[in-house]
mmCIF file of C-alpha atoms in Angstrom:
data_model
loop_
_atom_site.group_PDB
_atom_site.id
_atom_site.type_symbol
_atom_site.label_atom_id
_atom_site.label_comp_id
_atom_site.label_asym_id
_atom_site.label_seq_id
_atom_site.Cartn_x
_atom_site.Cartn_y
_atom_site.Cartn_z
ATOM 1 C CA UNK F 1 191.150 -62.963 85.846
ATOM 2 C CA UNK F 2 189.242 -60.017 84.127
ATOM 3 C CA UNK F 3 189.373 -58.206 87.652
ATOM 4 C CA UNK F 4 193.260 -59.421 87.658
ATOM 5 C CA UNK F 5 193.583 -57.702 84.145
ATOM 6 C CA UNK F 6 191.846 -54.693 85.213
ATOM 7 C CA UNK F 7 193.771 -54.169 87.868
ATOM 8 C CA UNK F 8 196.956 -54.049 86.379
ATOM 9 C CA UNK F 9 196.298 -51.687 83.244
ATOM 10 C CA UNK F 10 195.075 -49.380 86.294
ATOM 11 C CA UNK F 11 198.162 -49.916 88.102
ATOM 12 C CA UNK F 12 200.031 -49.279 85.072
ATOM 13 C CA UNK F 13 198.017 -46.425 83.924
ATOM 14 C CA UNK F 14 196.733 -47.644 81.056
ATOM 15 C CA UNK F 15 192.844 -46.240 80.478
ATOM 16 C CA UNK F 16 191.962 -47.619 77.129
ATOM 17 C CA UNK F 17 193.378 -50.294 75.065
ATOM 18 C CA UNK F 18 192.628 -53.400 72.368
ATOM 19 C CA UNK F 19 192.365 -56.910 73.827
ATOM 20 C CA UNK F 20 193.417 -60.128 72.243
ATOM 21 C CA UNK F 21 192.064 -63.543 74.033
ATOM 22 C CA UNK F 22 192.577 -67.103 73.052
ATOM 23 C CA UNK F 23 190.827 -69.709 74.762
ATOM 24 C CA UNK F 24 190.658 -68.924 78.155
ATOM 25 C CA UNK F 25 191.807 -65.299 77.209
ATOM 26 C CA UNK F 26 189.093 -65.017 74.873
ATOM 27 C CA UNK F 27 186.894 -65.347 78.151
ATOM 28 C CA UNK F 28 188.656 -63.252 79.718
ATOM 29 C CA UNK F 29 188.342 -60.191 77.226
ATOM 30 C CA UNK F 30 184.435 -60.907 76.584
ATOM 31 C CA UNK F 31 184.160 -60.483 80.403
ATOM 32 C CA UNK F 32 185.964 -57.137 80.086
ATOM 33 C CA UNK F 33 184.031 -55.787 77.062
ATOM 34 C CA UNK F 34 180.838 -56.765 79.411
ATOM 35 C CA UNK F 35 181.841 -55.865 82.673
ATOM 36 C CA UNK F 36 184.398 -52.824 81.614
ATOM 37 C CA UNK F 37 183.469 -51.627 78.116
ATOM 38 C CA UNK F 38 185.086 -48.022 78.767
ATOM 39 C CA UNK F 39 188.287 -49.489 78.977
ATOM 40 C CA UNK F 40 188.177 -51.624 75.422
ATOM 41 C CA UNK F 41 188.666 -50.123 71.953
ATOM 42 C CA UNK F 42 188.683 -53.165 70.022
ATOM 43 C CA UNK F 43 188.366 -56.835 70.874
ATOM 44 C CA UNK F 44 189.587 -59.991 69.446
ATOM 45 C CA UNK F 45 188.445 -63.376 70.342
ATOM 46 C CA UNK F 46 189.703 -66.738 69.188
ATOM 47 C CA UNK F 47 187.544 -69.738 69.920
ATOM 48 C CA UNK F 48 184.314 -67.540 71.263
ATOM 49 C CA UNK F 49 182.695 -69.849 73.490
ATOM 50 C CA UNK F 50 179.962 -67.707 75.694
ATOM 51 C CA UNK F 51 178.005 -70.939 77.424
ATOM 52 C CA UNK F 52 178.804 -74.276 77.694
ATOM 53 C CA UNK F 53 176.630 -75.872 74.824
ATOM 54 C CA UNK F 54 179.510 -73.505 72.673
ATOM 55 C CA UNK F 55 181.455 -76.971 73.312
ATOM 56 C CA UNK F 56 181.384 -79.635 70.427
ATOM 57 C CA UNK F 57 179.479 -82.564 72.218
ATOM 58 C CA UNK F 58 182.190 -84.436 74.042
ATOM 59 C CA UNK F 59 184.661 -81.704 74.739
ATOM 60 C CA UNK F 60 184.320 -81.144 78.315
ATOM 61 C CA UNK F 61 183.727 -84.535 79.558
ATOM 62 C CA UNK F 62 187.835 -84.399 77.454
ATOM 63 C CA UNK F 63 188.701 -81.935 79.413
ATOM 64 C CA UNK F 64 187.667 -82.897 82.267
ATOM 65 C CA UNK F 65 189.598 -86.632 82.028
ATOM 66 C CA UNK F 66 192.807 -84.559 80.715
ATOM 67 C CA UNK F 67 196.051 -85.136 82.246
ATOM 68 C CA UNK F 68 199.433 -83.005 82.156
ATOM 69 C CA UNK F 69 201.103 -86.208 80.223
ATOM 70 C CA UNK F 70 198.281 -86.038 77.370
ATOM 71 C CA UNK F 71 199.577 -82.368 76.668
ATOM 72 C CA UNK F 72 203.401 -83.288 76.995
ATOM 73 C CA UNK F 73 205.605 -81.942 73.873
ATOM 74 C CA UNK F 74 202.341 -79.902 73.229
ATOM 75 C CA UNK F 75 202.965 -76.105 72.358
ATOM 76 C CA UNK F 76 201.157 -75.054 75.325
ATOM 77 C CA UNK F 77 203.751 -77.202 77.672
ATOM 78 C CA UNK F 78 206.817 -75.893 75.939
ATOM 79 C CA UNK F 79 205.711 -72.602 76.428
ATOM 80 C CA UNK F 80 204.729 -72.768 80.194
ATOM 81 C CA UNK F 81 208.061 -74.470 80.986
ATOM 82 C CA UNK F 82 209.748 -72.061 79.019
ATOM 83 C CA UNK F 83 207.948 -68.955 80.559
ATOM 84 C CA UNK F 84 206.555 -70.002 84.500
ATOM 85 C CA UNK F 85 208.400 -69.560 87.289
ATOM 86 C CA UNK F 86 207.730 -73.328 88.389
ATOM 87 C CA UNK F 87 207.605 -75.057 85.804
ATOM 88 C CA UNK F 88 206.587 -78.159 87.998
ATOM 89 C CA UNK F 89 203.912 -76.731 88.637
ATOM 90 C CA UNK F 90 202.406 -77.859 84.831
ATOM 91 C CA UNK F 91 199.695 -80.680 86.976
ATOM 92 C CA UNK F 92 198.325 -77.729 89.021
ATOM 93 C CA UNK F 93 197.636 -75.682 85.588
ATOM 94 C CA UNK F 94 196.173 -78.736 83.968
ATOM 95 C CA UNK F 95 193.927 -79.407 87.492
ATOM 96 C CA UNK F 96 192.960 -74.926 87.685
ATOM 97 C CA UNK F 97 191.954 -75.470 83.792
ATOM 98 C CA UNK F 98 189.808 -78.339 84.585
ATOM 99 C CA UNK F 99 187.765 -76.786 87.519
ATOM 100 C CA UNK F 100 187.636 -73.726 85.277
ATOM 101 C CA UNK F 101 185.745 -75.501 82.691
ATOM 102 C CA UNK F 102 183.798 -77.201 84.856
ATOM 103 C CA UNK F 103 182.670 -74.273 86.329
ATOM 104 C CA UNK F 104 182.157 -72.592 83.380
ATOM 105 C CA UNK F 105 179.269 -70.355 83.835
ATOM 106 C CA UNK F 106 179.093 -68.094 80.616
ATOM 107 C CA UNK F 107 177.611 -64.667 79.464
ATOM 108 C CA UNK F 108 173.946 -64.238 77.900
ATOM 109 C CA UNK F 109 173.022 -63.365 74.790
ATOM 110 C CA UNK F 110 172.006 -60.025 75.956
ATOM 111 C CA UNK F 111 175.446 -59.653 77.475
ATOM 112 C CA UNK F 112 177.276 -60.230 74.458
ATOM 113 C CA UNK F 113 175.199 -58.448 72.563
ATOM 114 C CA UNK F 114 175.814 -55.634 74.871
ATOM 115 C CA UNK F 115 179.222 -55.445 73.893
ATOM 116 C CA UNK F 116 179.650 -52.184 71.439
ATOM 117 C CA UNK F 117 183.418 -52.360 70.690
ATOM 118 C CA UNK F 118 184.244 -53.567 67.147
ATOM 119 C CA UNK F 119 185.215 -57.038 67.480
ATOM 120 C CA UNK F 120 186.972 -60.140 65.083
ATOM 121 C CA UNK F 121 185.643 -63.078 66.222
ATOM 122 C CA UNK F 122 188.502 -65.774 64.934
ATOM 123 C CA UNK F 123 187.635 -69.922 65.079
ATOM 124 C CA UNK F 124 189.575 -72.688 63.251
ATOM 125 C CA UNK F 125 186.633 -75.624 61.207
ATOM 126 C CA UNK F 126 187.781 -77.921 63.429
ATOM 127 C CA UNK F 127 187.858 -76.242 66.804
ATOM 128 C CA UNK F 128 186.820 -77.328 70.393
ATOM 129 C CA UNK F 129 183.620 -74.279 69.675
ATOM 130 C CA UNK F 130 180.985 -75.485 67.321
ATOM 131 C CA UNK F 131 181.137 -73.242 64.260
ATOM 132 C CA UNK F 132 176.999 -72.301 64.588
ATOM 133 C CA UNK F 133 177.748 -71.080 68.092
ATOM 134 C CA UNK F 134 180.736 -68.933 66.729
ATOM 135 C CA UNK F 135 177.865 -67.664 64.303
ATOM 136 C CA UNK F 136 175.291 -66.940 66.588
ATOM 137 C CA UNK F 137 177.699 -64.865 68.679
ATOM 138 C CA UNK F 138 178.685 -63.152 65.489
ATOM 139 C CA UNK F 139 174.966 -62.451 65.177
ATOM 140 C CA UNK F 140 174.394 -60.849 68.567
ATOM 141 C CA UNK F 141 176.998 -58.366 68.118
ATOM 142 C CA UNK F 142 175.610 -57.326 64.806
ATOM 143 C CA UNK F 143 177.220 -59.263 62.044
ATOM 144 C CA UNK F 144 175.626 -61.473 59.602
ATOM 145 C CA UNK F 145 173.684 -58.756 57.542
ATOM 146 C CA UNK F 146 174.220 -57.786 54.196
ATOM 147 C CA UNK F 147 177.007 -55.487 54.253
ATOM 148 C CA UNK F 148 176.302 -54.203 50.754
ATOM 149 C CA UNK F 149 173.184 -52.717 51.680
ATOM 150 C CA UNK F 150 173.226 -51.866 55.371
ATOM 151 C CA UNK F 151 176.876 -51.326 55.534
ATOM 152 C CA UNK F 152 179.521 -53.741 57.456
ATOM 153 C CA UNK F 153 178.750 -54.319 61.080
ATOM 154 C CA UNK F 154 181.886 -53.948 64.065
ATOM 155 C CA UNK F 155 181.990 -57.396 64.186
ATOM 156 C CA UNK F 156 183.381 -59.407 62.381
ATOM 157 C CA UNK F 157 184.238 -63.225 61.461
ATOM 158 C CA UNK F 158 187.414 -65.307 60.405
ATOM 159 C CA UNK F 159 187.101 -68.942 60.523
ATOM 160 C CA UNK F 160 190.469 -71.013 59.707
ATOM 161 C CA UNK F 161 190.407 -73.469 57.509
ATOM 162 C CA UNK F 162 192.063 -76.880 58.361
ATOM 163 C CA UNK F 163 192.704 -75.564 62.234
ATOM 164 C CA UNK F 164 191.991 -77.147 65.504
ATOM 165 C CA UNK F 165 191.841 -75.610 68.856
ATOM 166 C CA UNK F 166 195.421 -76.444 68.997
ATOM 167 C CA UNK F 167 196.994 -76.033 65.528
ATOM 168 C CA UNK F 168 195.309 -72.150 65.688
ATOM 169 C CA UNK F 169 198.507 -71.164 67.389
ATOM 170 C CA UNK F 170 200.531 -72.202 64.540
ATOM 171 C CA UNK F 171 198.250 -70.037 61.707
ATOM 172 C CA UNK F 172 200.495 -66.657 63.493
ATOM 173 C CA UNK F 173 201.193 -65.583 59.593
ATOM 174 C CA UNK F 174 197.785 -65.529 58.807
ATOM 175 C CA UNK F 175 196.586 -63.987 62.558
ATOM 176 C CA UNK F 176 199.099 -61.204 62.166
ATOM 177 C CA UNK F 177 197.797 -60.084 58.984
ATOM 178 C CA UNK F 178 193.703 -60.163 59.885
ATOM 179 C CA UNK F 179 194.370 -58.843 63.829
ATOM 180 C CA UNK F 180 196.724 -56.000 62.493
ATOM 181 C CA UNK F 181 194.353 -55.031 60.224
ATOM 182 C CA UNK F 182 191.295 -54.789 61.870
ATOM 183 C CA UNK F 183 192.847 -53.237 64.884
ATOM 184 C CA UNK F 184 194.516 -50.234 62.537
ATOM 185 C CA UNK F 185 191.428 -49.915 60.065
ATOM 186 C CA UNK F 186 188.612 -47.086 61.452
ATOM 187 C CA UNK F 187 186.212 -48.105 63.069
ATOM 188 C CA UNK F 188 183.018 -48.491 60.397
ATOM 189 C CA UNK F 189 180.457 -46.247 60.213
#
């Protein structure tokens, strides 16, 4: 899907921009700001998961027994039979998903930490990553020092109180505000 991404800004003629990922997406942009970094100016990721011990113990044996009913009236069913062009097709997504995360391979630490753009890693307290792992990323693209006296890092860390995996979508007020701002403040020093 990075490739798929890739693709199109080319197509399109786009040569730099900022990525946003949630989720799968968030995947999705860490693989371009690996595989692509010329391309990314600034990168957002909500739930950072990079391997699969990221996963709160239990999560992907969920997944993996997850059916299209168990997400029905969910925000993430509304909007794909709102927005796909089969909407029946909501089983095949929830099957895709599954293999995805079963196949889930992940980056290293030194490939995240190769990752130079300035970056917002955003996680709710209660989401499908574990919040240490969401640190430890954090830490291999520079943050977690004392900003006072080395000066702030590129990365950088929002964690959302009382928010799940799924409720994140709902905190848009409060995404807005930190995305808009780190994407329009200059990049630190």
């Amino acid at each position: 899907m990075a490739n798929d991404t890739i693709a199109l800004l080319s197509h399109i003629g786009i040569e730099r921009a900022d990525f946003f990922g949630y989720s799968i997406g968030g995947g999705i942009a860490l693989e371009i700001a690996i595989k692509h970094p010329s391309i990314v100016c600034k990168l957002v990721v909500a739930t950072p998961i990079t391997t699969s011990d990221g996963f709160h113990p239990g999560v992907l044996a969920g997944i993996e027994a997850l059916q299209p009913e168990h997400l029905a009236g969910s925000p993430f069913e509304e909007e794909y039979t709102r927005t796909a062009p089969k909407p029946q097709d909501w089983p095949t997504l929830i099957a895709k998903t599954r293999q995805l995360d079963r196949e889930f391979v992940g980056w290293s630490p030194e490939g995240i930490a190769s990752i130079k753009a300035p970056t917002l890693l955003i996680a709710g307290d209660s989401d499908i990553v574990r919040p240490e792992h969401v640190v430890e990323v954090f830490r291999l693209l520079g943050g977690g020092v004392p900003g006072d006296n080395v000066g702030l890092p590129i990365a950088q860390l929002a964690v959302l109180p009382g928010t799940t995996h799924i409720t994140l979508v709902e905190r848009a007020d409060w995404l807005v505000s930190m995305i808009t701002e780190f994407l329009d403040a200059p990049r630190p020093s």
